[in-house]
C-alpha atoms as a PDB file:
ATOM      1  CA  UNK A   1      43.762 -83.091-199.000  1.00  0.00           C
ATOM      2  CA  UNK A   2      45.575 -80.180-197.323  1.00  0.00           C
ATOM      3  CA  UNK A   3      49.237 -79.349-197.935  1.00  0.00           C
ATOM      4  CA  UNK A   4      49.989 -80.312-194.348  1.00  0.00           C
ATOM      5  CA  UNK A   5      48.431 -83.748-194.849  1.00  0.00           C
ATOM      6  CA  UNK A   6      50.288 -84.444-198.095  1.00  0.00           C
ATOM      7  CA  UNK A   7      53.560 -83.319-196.489  1.00  0.00           C
ATOM      8  CA  UNK A   8      52.947 -85.749-193.644  1.00  0.00           C
ATOM      9  CA  UNK A   9      52.269 -88.603-196.085  1.00  0.00           C
ATOM     10  CA  UNK A  10      55.350 -87.696-198.128  1.00  0.00           C
ATOM     11  CA  UNK A  11      57.542 -87.766-195.020  1.00  0.00           C
ATOM     12  CA  UNK A  12      56.071 -91.119-194.039  1.00  0.00           C
ATOM     13  CA  UNK A  13      56.749 -92.566-197.497  1.00  0.00           C
ATOM     14  CA  UNK A  14      60.331 -91.308-197.445  1.00  0.00           C
ATOM     15  CA  UNK A  15      60.890 -92.642-193.936  1.00  0.00           C
ATOM     16  CA  UNK A  16      59.642 -96.110-194.832  1.00  0.00           C
ATOM     17  CA  UNK A  17      61.489 -96.196-198.131  1.00  0.00           C
ATOM     18  CA  UNK A  18      64.635 -95.005-196.372  1.00  0.00           C
ATOM     19  CA  UNK A  19      64.312 -97.745-193.765  1.00  0.00           C
ATOM     20  CA  UNK A  20      63.997-100.394-196.475  1.00  0.00           C
ATOM     21  CA  UNK A  21      67.009 -98.988-198.308  1.00  0.00           C
ATOM     22  CA  UNK A  22      69.039 -99.126-195.096  1.00  0.00           C
ATOM     23  CA  UNK A  23      67.792-102.548-193.952  1.00  0.00           C
ATOM     24  CA  UNK A  24      68.535-104.262-197.260  1.00  0.00           C
ATOM     25  CA  UNK A  25      71.275-102.000-198.699  1.00  0.00           C
ATOM     26  CA  UNK A  26      69.141-101.302-201.744  1.00  0.00           C
ATOM     27  CA  UNK A  27      71.137 -98.289-202.923  1.00  0.00           C
ATOM     28  CA  UNK A  28      74.901 -97.892-202.859  1.00  0.00           C
ATOM     29  CA  UNK A  29      77.386 -95.353-204.122  1.00  0.00           C
ATOM     30  CA  UNK A  30      77.679 -95.193-207.929  1.00  0.00           C
ATOM     31  CA  UNK A  31      74.594 -97.325-208.544  1.00  0.00           C
ATOM     32  CA  UNK A  32      72.810 -96.796-211.839  1.00  0.00           C
ATOM     33  CA  UNK A  33      69.187 -97.819-211.443  1.00  0.00           C
ATOM     34  CA  UNK A  34      66.634 -98.659-214.121  1.00  0.00           C
ATOM     35  CA  UNK A  35      63.281 -97.611-212.628  1.00  0.00           C
ATOM     36  CA  UNK A  36      60.492 -99.592-214.286  1.00  0.00           C
ATOM     37  CA  UNK A  37      57.405 -97.488-214.976  1.00  0.00           C
ATOM     38  CA  UNK A  38      54.285 -99.498-215.710  1.00  0.00           C
ATOM     39  CA  UNK A  39      52.070 -96.430-215.786  1.00  0.00           C
ATOM     40  CA  UNK A  40      50.462 -97.329-212.459  1.00  0.00           C
ATOM     41  CA  UNK A  41      50.399 -95.391-209.203  1.00  0.00           C
ATOM     42  CA  UNK A  42      53.099 -97.474-207.507  1.00  0.00           C
ATOM     43  CA  UNK A  43      55.858 -97.054-210.080  1.00  0.00           C
ATOM     44  CA  UNK A  44      55.139 -93.334-210.544  1.00  0.00           C
ATOM     45  CA  UNK A  45      55.394 -92.880-206.778  1.00  0.00           C
ATOM     46  CA  UNK A  46      58.638 -94.851-206.651  1.00  0.00           C
ATOM     47  CA  UNK A  47      60.272 -92.746-209.356  1.00  0.00           C
ATOM     48  CA  UNK A  48      59.233 -89.458-207.763  1.00  0.00           C
ATOM     49  CA  UNK A  49      60.467 -90.481-204.318  1.00  0.00           C
ATOM     50  CA  UNK A  50      63.798 -91.728-205.684  1.00  0.00           C
ATOM     51  CA  UNK A  51      64.292 -88.468-207.575  1.00  0.00           C
ATOM     52  CA  UNK A  52      63.654 -86.516-204.374  1.00  0.00           C
ATOM     53  CA  UNK A  53      66.049 -88.771-202.485  1.00  0.00           C
ATOM     54  CA  UNK A  54      68.835 -88.142-204.999  1.00  0.00           C
ATOM     55  CA  UNK A  55      69.307 -84.562-203.845  1.00  0.00           C
ATOM     56  CA  UNK A  56      69.952 -85.460-200.186  1.00  0.00           C
ATOM     57  CA  UNK A  57      71.136 -89.059-200.094  1.00  0.00           C
ATOM     58  CA  UNK A  58      74.585 -89.744-198.587  1.00  0.00           C
ATOM     59  CA  UNK A  59      75.414 -91.860-201.650  1.00  0.00           C
ATOM     60  CA  UNK A  60      75.417 -90.839-205.296  1.00  0.00           C
ATOM     61  CA  UNK A  61      73.249 -92.835-207.672  1.00  0.00           C
ATOM     62  CA  UNK A  62      71.763 -92.323-211.120  1.00  0.00           C
ATOM     63  CA  UNK A  63      68.259 -93.069-212.364  1.00  0.00           C
ATOM     64  CA  UNK A  64      66.970 -94.166-215.752  1.00  0.00           C
ATOM     65  CA  UNK A  65      63.186 -94.262-216.161  1.00  0.00           C
ATOM     66  CA  UNK A  66      62.021 -97.119-218.387  1.00  0.00           C
ATOM     67  CA  UNK A  67      58.545 -97.744-219.775  1.00  0.00           C
ATOM     68  CA  UNK A  68      57.399-100.559-222.034  1.00  0.00           C
ATOM     69  CA  UNK A  69      54.677 -99.826-224.590  1.00  0.00           C
ATOM     70  CA  UNK A  70      53.308-103.313-225.248  1.00  0.00           C
ATOM     71  CA  UNK A  71      50.925-102.144-227.999  1.00  0.00           C
ATOM     72  CA  UNK A  72      47.822-103.085-226.072  1.00  0.00           C
ATOM     73  CA  UNK A  73      44.484-101.856-227.444  1.00  0.00           C
ATOM     74  CA  UNK A  74      43.533 -98.497-225.995  1.00  0.00           C
ATOM     75  CA  UNK A  75      47.081 -97.581-224.973  1.00  0.00           C
ATOM     76  CA  UNK A  76      47.201 -93.759-224.622  1.00  0.00           C
ATOM     77  CA  UNK A  77      50.044 -92.908-227.000  1.00  0.00           C
ATOM     78  CA  UNK A  78      52.079 -89.897-225.934  1.00  0.00           C
ATOM     79  CA  UNK A  79      50.945 -89.868-222.307  1.00  0.00           C
ATOM     80  CA  UNK A  80      54.108 -91.355-220.824  1.00  0.00           C
ATOM     81  CA  UNK A  81      56.402 -89.437-223.161  1.00  0.00           C
ATOM     82  CA  UNK A  82      54.821 -86.123-222.156  1.00  0.00           C
ATOM     83  CA  UNK A  83      55.341 -86.980-218.502  1.00  0.00           C
ATOM     84  CA  UNK A  84      58.951 -88.116-218.834  1.00  0.00           C
ATOM     85  CA  UNK A  85      60.124 -85.220-220.993  1.00  0.00           C
ATOM     86  CA  UNK A  86      59.943 -82.738-218.125  1.00  0.00           C
ATOM     87  CA  UNK A  87      61.630 -84.827-215.411  1.00  0.00           C
ATOM     88  CA  UNK A  88      65.250 -83.970-216.135  1.00  0.00           C
ATOM     89  CA  UNK A  89      66.528 -87.553-215.960  1.00  0.00           C
ATOM     90  CA  UNK A  90      67.442 -90.177-218.532  1.00  0.00           C
ATOM     91  CA  UNK A  91      64.467 -92.136-219.819  1.00  0.00           C
ATOM     92  CA  UNK A  92      63.373 -94.540-222.518  1.00  0.00           C
ATOM     93  CA  UNK A  93      60.079 -95.818-223.878  1.00  0.00           C
ATOM     94  CA  UNK A  94      60.481 -99.205-225.531  1.00  0.00           C
ATOM     95  CA  UNK A  95      57.846-100.067-228.132  1.00  0.00           C
ATOM     96  CA  UNK A  96      57.479-103.829-228.379  1.00  0.00           C
ATOM     97  CA  UNK A  97      54.332-105.649-229.491  1.00  0.00           C
ATOM     98  CA  UNK A  98      54.265-108.259-226.749  1.00  0.00           C
ATOM     99  CA  UNK A  99      50.472-108.031-226.763  1.00  0.00           C
ATOM    100  CA  UNK A 100      50.243-109.841-230.114  1.00  0.00           C
ATOM    101  CA  UNK A 101      52.766-112.449-228.974  1.00  0.00           C
ATOM    102  CA  UNK A 102      50.716-113.184-225.860  1.00  0.00           C
ATOM    103  CA  UNK A 103      47.487-113.419-227.848  1.00  0.00           C
ATOM    104  CA  UNK A 104      49.101-115.794-230.339  1.00  0.00           C
ATOM    105  CA  UNK A 105      50.786-118.108-227.824  1.00  0.00           C
ATOM    106  CA  UNK A 106      48.208-118.161-225.053  1.00  0.00           C
ATOM    107  CA  UNK A 107      46.052-121.236-224.563  1.00  0.00           C
ATOM    108  CA  UNK A 108      42.289-120.524-224.642  1.00  0.00           C
ATOM    109  CA  UNK A 109      41.757-121.160-220.916  1.00  0.00           C
ATOM    110  CA  UNK A 110      45.022-119.639-219.665  1.00  0.00           C
ATOM    111  CA  UNK A 111      45.669-116.243-218.107  1.00  0.00           C
ATOM    112  CA  UNK A 112      48.225-113.998-219.820  1.00  0.00           C
ATOM    113  CA  UNK A 113      50.041-112.759-216.710  1.00  0.00           C
ATOM    114  CA  UNK A 114      52.841-115.352-216.561  1.00  0.00           C
ATOM    115  CA  UNK A 115      53.765-115.179-220.256  1.00  0.00           C
ATOM    116  CA  UNK A 116      53.459-111.401-220.297  1.00  0.00           C
ATOM    117  CA  UNK A 117      55.750-111.156-217.268  1.00  0.00           C
ATOM    118  CA  UNK A 118      58.410-113.360-218.883  1.00  0.00           C
ATOM    119  CA  UNK A 119      58.397-111.249-222.042  1.00  0.00           C
ATOM    120  CA  UNK A 120      58.682-108.037-220.023  1.00  0.00           C
ATOM    121  CA  UNK A 121      61.498-109.481-217.928  1.00  0.00           C
ATOM    122  CA  UNK A 122      63.630-110.214-220.976  1.00  0.00           C
ATOM    123  CA  UNK A 123      63.111-106.726-222.383  1.00  0.00           C
ATOM    124  CA  UNK A 124      63.841-105.059-219.051  1.00  0.00           C
ATOM    125  CA  UNK A 125      67.119-106.954-218.648  1.00  0.00           C
ATOM    126  CA  UNK A 126      68.107-106.108-222.210  1.00  0.00           C
ATOM    127  CA  UNK A 127      67.529-102.389-221.735  1.00  0.00           C
ATOM    128  CA  UNK A 128      69.058-102.311-218.253  1.00  0.00           C
ATOM    129  CA  UNK A 129      72.257-103.626-219.797  1.00  0.00           C
ATOM    130  CA  UNK A 130      72.053-101.144-222.680  1.00  0.00           C
ATOM    131  CA  UNK A 131      71.805 -98.253-220.195  1.00  0.00           C
ATOM    132  CA  UNK A 132      74.687 -99.534-218.065  1.00  0.00           C
ATOM    133  CA  UNK A 133      72.439-100.173-215.062  1.00  0.00           C
ATOM    134  CA  UNK A 134      73.426-102.537-212.287  1.00  0.00           C
ATOM    135  CA  UNK A 135      70.078-102.387-210.476  1.00  0.00           C
ATOM    136  CA  UNK A 136      66.423-102.579-211.487  1.00  0.00           C
ATOM    137  CA  UNK A 137      63.838-100.900-209.246  1.00  0.00           C
ATOM    138  CA  UNK A 138      60.237-102.114-209.059  1.00  0.00           C
ATOM    139  CA  UNK A 139      57.271-100.415-207.405  1.00  0.00           C
ATOM    140  CA  UNK A 140      55.888-103.308-205.357  1.00  0.00           C
ATOM    141  CA  UNK A 141      54.769-102.288-201.866  1.00  0.00           C
ATOM    142  CA  UNK A 142      53.905-103.845-198.509  1.00  0.00           C
ATOM    143  CA  UNK A 143      50.456-105.045-199.563  1.00  0.00           C
ATOM    144  CA  UNK A 144      51.855-106.703-202.697  1.00  0.00           C
ATOM    145  CA  UNK A 145      54.298-108.688-200.580  1.00  0.00           C
ATOM    146  CA  UNK A 146      51.654-109.763-198.068  1.00  0.00           C
ATOM    147  CA  UNK A 147      49.202-110.782-200.795  1.00  0.00           C
ATOM    148  CA  UNK A 148      51.957-112.731-202.551  1.00  0.00           C
ATOM    149  CA  UNK A 149      52.839-114.527-199.314  1.00  0.00           C
ATOM    150  CA  UNK A 150      49.227-115.641-198.873  1.00  0.00           C
ATOM    151  CA  UNK A 151      48.827-116.594-202.537  1.00  0.00           C
ATOM    152  CA  UNK A 152      51.922-118.785-202.367  1.00  0.00           C
ATOM    153  CA  UNK A 153      50.835-120.396-199.105  1.00  0.00           C
ATOM    154  CA  UNK A 154      47.317-121.070-200.384  1.00  0.00           C
ATOM    155  CA  UNK A 155      48.105-122.120-203.949  1.00  0.00           C
ATOM    156  CA  UNK A 156      51.696-123.437-204.086  1.00  0.00           C
ATOM    157  CA  UNK A 157      52.443-124.538-200.515  1.00  0.00           C
ATOM    158  CA  UNK A 158      55.380-122.141-200.132  1.00  0.00           C
ATOM    159  CA  UNK A 159      56.122-119.477-197.532  1.00  0.00           C
ATOM    160  CA  UNK A 160      57.378-116.921-200.010  1.00  0.00           C
ATOM    161  CA  UNK A 161      56.594-113.238-200.282  1.00  0.00           C
ATOM    162  CA  UNK A 162      58.352-110.620-202.377  1.00  0.00           C
ATOM    163  CA  UNK A 163      62.003-110.067-201.456  1.00  0.00           C
ATOM    164  CA  UNK A 164      63.199-106.506-201.045  1.00  0.00           C
ATOM    165  CA  UNK A 165      66.274-107.425-203.091  1.00  0.00           C
ATOM    166  CA  UNK A 166      67.444-110.373-205.148  1.00  0.00           C
ATOM    167  CA  UNK A 167      70.039-111.087-207.806  1.00  0.00           C
ATOM    168  CA  UNK A 168      68.839-112.177-211.240  1.00  0.00           C
ATOM    169  CA  UNK A 169      69.572-115.762-212.283  1.00  0.00           C
ATOM    170  CA  UNK A 170      72.324-114.655-214.660  1.00  0.00           C
ATOM    171  CA  UNK A 171      73.978-112.567-211.926  1.00  0.00           C
ATOM    172  CA  UNK A 172      73.945-109.364-213.952  1.00  0.00           C
ATOM    173  CA  UNK A 173      71.495-107.251-211.945  1.00  0.00           C
ATOM    174  CA  UNK A 174      70.051-106.725-208.512  1.00  0.00           C
ATOM    175  CA  UNK A 175      66.289-106.224-208.482  1.00  0.00           C
ATOM    176  CA  UNK A 176      65.182-103.915-205.666  1.00  0.00           C
ATOM    177  CA  UNK A 177      61.816-102.952-204.185  1.00  0.00           C
ATOM    178  CA  UNK A 178      62.322 -99.730-202.185  1.00  0.00           C
ATOM    179  CA  UNK A 179      58.589 -99.399-201.351  1.00  0.00           C
ATOM    180  CA  UNK A 180      58.369-102.811-199.676  1.00  0.00           C
ATOM    181  CA  UNK A 181      57.508-101.228-196.277  1.00  0.00           C
ATOM    182  CA  UNK A 182      54.996 -98.736-197.713  1.00  0.00           C
ATOM    183  CA  UNK A 183      51.242 -99.308-197.344  1.00  0.00           C
ATOM    184  CA  UNK A 184      49.173 -99.214-200.523  1.00  0.00           C
ATOM    185  CA  UNK A 185      46.580 -96.815-199.110  1.00  0.00           C
ATOM    186  CA  UNK A 186      49.330 -94.235-198.522  1.00  0.00           C
ATOM    187  CA  UNK A 187      50.521 -94.584-202.113  1.00  0.00           C
ATOM    188  CA  UNK A 188      46.937 -94.082-203.313  1.00  0.00           C
ATOM    189  CA  UNK A 189      46.650 -90.842-201.331  1.00  0.00           C
ATOM    190  CA  UNK A 190      50.037 -89.630-202.544  1.00  0.00           C
ATOM    191  CA  UNK A 191      49.363 -90.519-206.195  1.00  0.00           C
ATOM    192  CA  UNK A 192      45.904 -88.950-206.188  1.00  0.00           C
ATOM    193  CA  UNK A 193      47.378 -85.679-204.971  1.00  0.00           C
ATOM    194  CA  UNK A 194      50.254 -85.847-207.473  1.00  0.00           C
ATOM    195  CA  UNK A 195      47.872 -86.404-210.393  1.00  0.00           C
ATOM    196  CA  UNK A 196      50.018 -88.973-212.177  1.00  0.00           C
ATOM    197  CA  UNK A 197      48.803 -89.872-215.712  1.00  0.00           C
ATOM    198  CA  UNK A 198      47.722 -93.436-214.931  1.00  0.00           C
ATOM    199  CA  UNK A 199      47.920 -95.989-217.757  1.00  0.00           C
ATOM    200  CA  UNK A 200      45.791 -99.061-216.910  1.00  0.00           C
ATOM    201  CA  UNK A 201      46.684-102.578-217.994  1.00  0.00           C
ATOM    202  CA  UNK A 202      43.995-103.716-220.438  1.00  0.00           C
ATOM    203  CA  UNK A 203      45.518-107.120-221.123  1.00  0.00           C
ATOM    204  CA  UNK A 204      44.435-108.977-217.996  1.00  0.00           C
ATOM    205  CA  UNK A 205      42.696-106.253-216.007  1.00  0.00           C
ATOM    206  CA  UNK A 206      44.290-103.893-213.524  1.00  0.00           C
ATOM    207  CA  UNK A 207      44.012-106.479-210.718  1.00  0.00           C
ATOM    208  CA  UNK A 208      44.209-110.198-211.410  1.00  0.00           C
ATOM    209  CA  UNK A 209      41.513-112.356-209.839  1.00  0.00           C
ATOM    210  CA  UNK A 210      43.555-114.155-207.179  1.00  0.00           C
ATOM    211  CA  UNK A 211      45.215-110.962-205.988  1.00  0.00           C
ATOM    212  CA  UNK A 212      41.888-109.160-205.820  1.00  0.00           C
ATOM    213  CA  UNK A 213      40.549-112.021-203.690  1.00  0.00           C
ATOM    214  CA  UNK A 214      43.498-111.615-201.303  1.00  0.00           C
ATOM    215  CA  UNK A 215      42.891-107.866-201.076  1.00  0.00           C
ATOM    216  CA  UNK A 216      39.261-108.488-200.157  1.00  0.00           C
ATOM    217  CA  UNK A 217      40.261-111.157-197.641  1.00  0.00           C
ATOM    218  CA  UNK A 218      42.733-108.810-195.967  1.00  0.00           C
ATOM    219  CA  UNK A 219      40.173-105.994-195.916  1.00  0.00           C
ATOM    220  CA  UNK A 220      37.770-108.331-194.125  1.00  0.00           C
ATOM    221  CA  UNK A 221      40.454-109.420-191.662  1.00  0.00           C
ATOM    222  CA  UNK A 222      41.432-105.801-191.033  1.00  0.00           C
ATOM    223  CA  UNK A 223      37.894-105.164-189.808  1.00  0.00           C
ATOM    224  CA  UNK A 224      38.186-108.047-187.357  1.00  0.00           C
ATOM    225  CA  UNK A 225      41.886-107.810-186.475  1.00  0.00           C
ATOM    226  CA  UNK A 226      43.130-104.202-186.483  1.00  0.00           C
ATOM    227  CA  UNK A 227      46.534-103.686-188.129  1.00  0.00           C
ATOM    228  CA  UNK A 228      46.618-107.242-189.492  1.00  0.00           C
ATOM    229  CA  UNK A 229      48.655-106.123-192.517  1.00  0.00           C
ATOM    230  CA  UNK A 230      51.243-104.570-190.222  1.00  0.00           C
ATOM    231  CA  UNK A 231      51.402-107.807-188.217  1.00  0.00           C
ATOM    232  CA  UNK A 232      51.801-109.939-191.349  1.00  0.00           C
ATOM    233  CA  UNK A 233      54.659-107.741-192.549  1.00  0.00           C
ATOM    234  CA  UNK A 234      56.280-107.967-189.116  1.00  0.00           C
ATOM    235  CA  UNK A 235      55.968-111.762-189.191  1.00  0.00           C
ATOM    236  CA  UNK A 236      58.096-111.885-192.345  1.00  0.00           C
ATOM    237  CA  UNK A 237      60.822-110.046-190.410  1.00  0.00           C
ATOM    238  CA  UNK A 238      60.574-112.255-187.328  1.00  0.00           C
ATOM    239  CA  UNK A 239      60.849-115.839-188.567  1.00  0.00           C
ATOM    240  CA  UNK A 240      61.305-118.603-185.972  1.00  0.00           C
ATOM    241  CA  UNK A 241      62.820-121.250-188.222  1.00  0.00           C
ATOM    242  CA  UNK A 242      62.952-123.799-185.383  1.00  0.00           C
ATOM    243  CA  UNK A 243      59.165-123.670-185.160  1.00  0.00           C
ATOM    244  CA  UNK A 244      58.522-124.479-188.819  1.00  0.00           C
ATOM    245  CA  UNK A 245      58.504-127.850-190.576  1.00  0.00           C
ATOM    246  CA  UNK A 246      61.222-127.434-193.211  1.00  0.00           C
ATOM    247  CA  UNK A 247      64.031-129.910-192.343  1.00  0.00           C
ATOM    248  CA  UNK A 248      66.545-127.853-194.325  1.00  0.00           C
ATOM    249  CA  UNK A 249      66.132-125.019-191.806  1.00  0.00           C
ATOM    250  CA  UNK A 250      67.301-127.143-188.888  1.00  0.00           C
ATOM    251  CA  UNK A 251      70.963-126.560-189.758  1.00  0.00           C
ATOM    252  CA  UNK A 252      72.197-123.402-188.091  1.00  0.00           C
ATOM    253  CA  UNK A 253      74.192-122.432-191.171  1.00  0.00           C
ATOM    254  CA  UNK A 254      71.343-122.987-193.663  1.00  0.00           C
ATOM    255  CA  UNK A 255      71.449-120.631-196.623  1.00  0.00           C
ATOM    256  CA  UNK A 256      68.414-118.355-197.162  1.00  0.00           C
ATOM    257  CA  UNK A 257      66.046-119.573-199.851  1.00  0.00           C
ATOM    258  CA  UNK A 258      66.232-117.917-203.253  1.00  0.00           C
ATOM    259  CA  UNK A 259      63.107-116.769-205.121  1.00  0.00           C
ATOM    260  CA  UNK A 260      61.538-119.823-206.755  1.00  0.00           C
ATOM    261  CA  UNK A 261      58.839-120.472-209.299  1.00  0.00           C
ATOM    262  CA  UNK A 262      56.016-119.211-207.108  1.00  0.00           C
ATOM    263  CA  UNK A 263      54.456-115.759-207.105  1.00  0.00           C
ATOM    264  CA  UNK A 264      56.636-112.807-206.144  1.00  0.00           C
ATOM    265  CA  UNK A 265      59.012-112.366-209.073  1.00  0.00           C
ATOM    266  CA  UNK A 266      56.692-110.200-211.136  1.00  0.00           C
ATOM    267  CA  UNK A 267      58.170-107.385-213.203  1.00  0.00           C
ATOM    268  CA  UNK A 268      56.254-104.085-213.035  1.00  0.00           C
END
């Protein structure tokens, strides 16, 4: 990829992230943000873009990079530390053997994702508080939100994607997703050029089965309906509540629904 092409992609990523930040007020003056690094392409991209934004943003905010070493087999010790040491921002690697906990508690026919996510969530909140952070940034992107919307509609009967911002149940933190308008294929191009040291998840596979099915479904639809992902994202921003079947939406002053027990509240 030429320098001109990567510059164009970088500008596009910044433009879309900036639009999300403006639309949902994701960053405000004096924010201190815990940026969760899973070791995947999305969270690396998020951290790099936020660091670049710091130097020119109209508001002042601080970043703390946070990575959780869950002691999974094959984890490349030292990889994340080597990367973080040269960034020039505050960072922490938390070593917590959640892998053994999941293996011990998990039923034979169950998938580990839900339990693993709950364990991570508790640790993230704990360390966000320890670092004095008021916000937690996650690397979920446009495709994640669309796939989550379809998974919830198909499997739980809910119209629920991934919110760009929500407040945790205890009211202590705001969880933000600055890449919510960014397409996954652009992140892949950006991350490949950047050469991030990717750390795969070996606990449940890099892509869980249901989400992989949704990716394949959307790829198939994209071949039949050009820009279908763009249209699905737009539909989540253009909701005609009077044309749905939820009686609670008939009141003009109905409160927006909070994230519920369906998909979409994943950490990392």
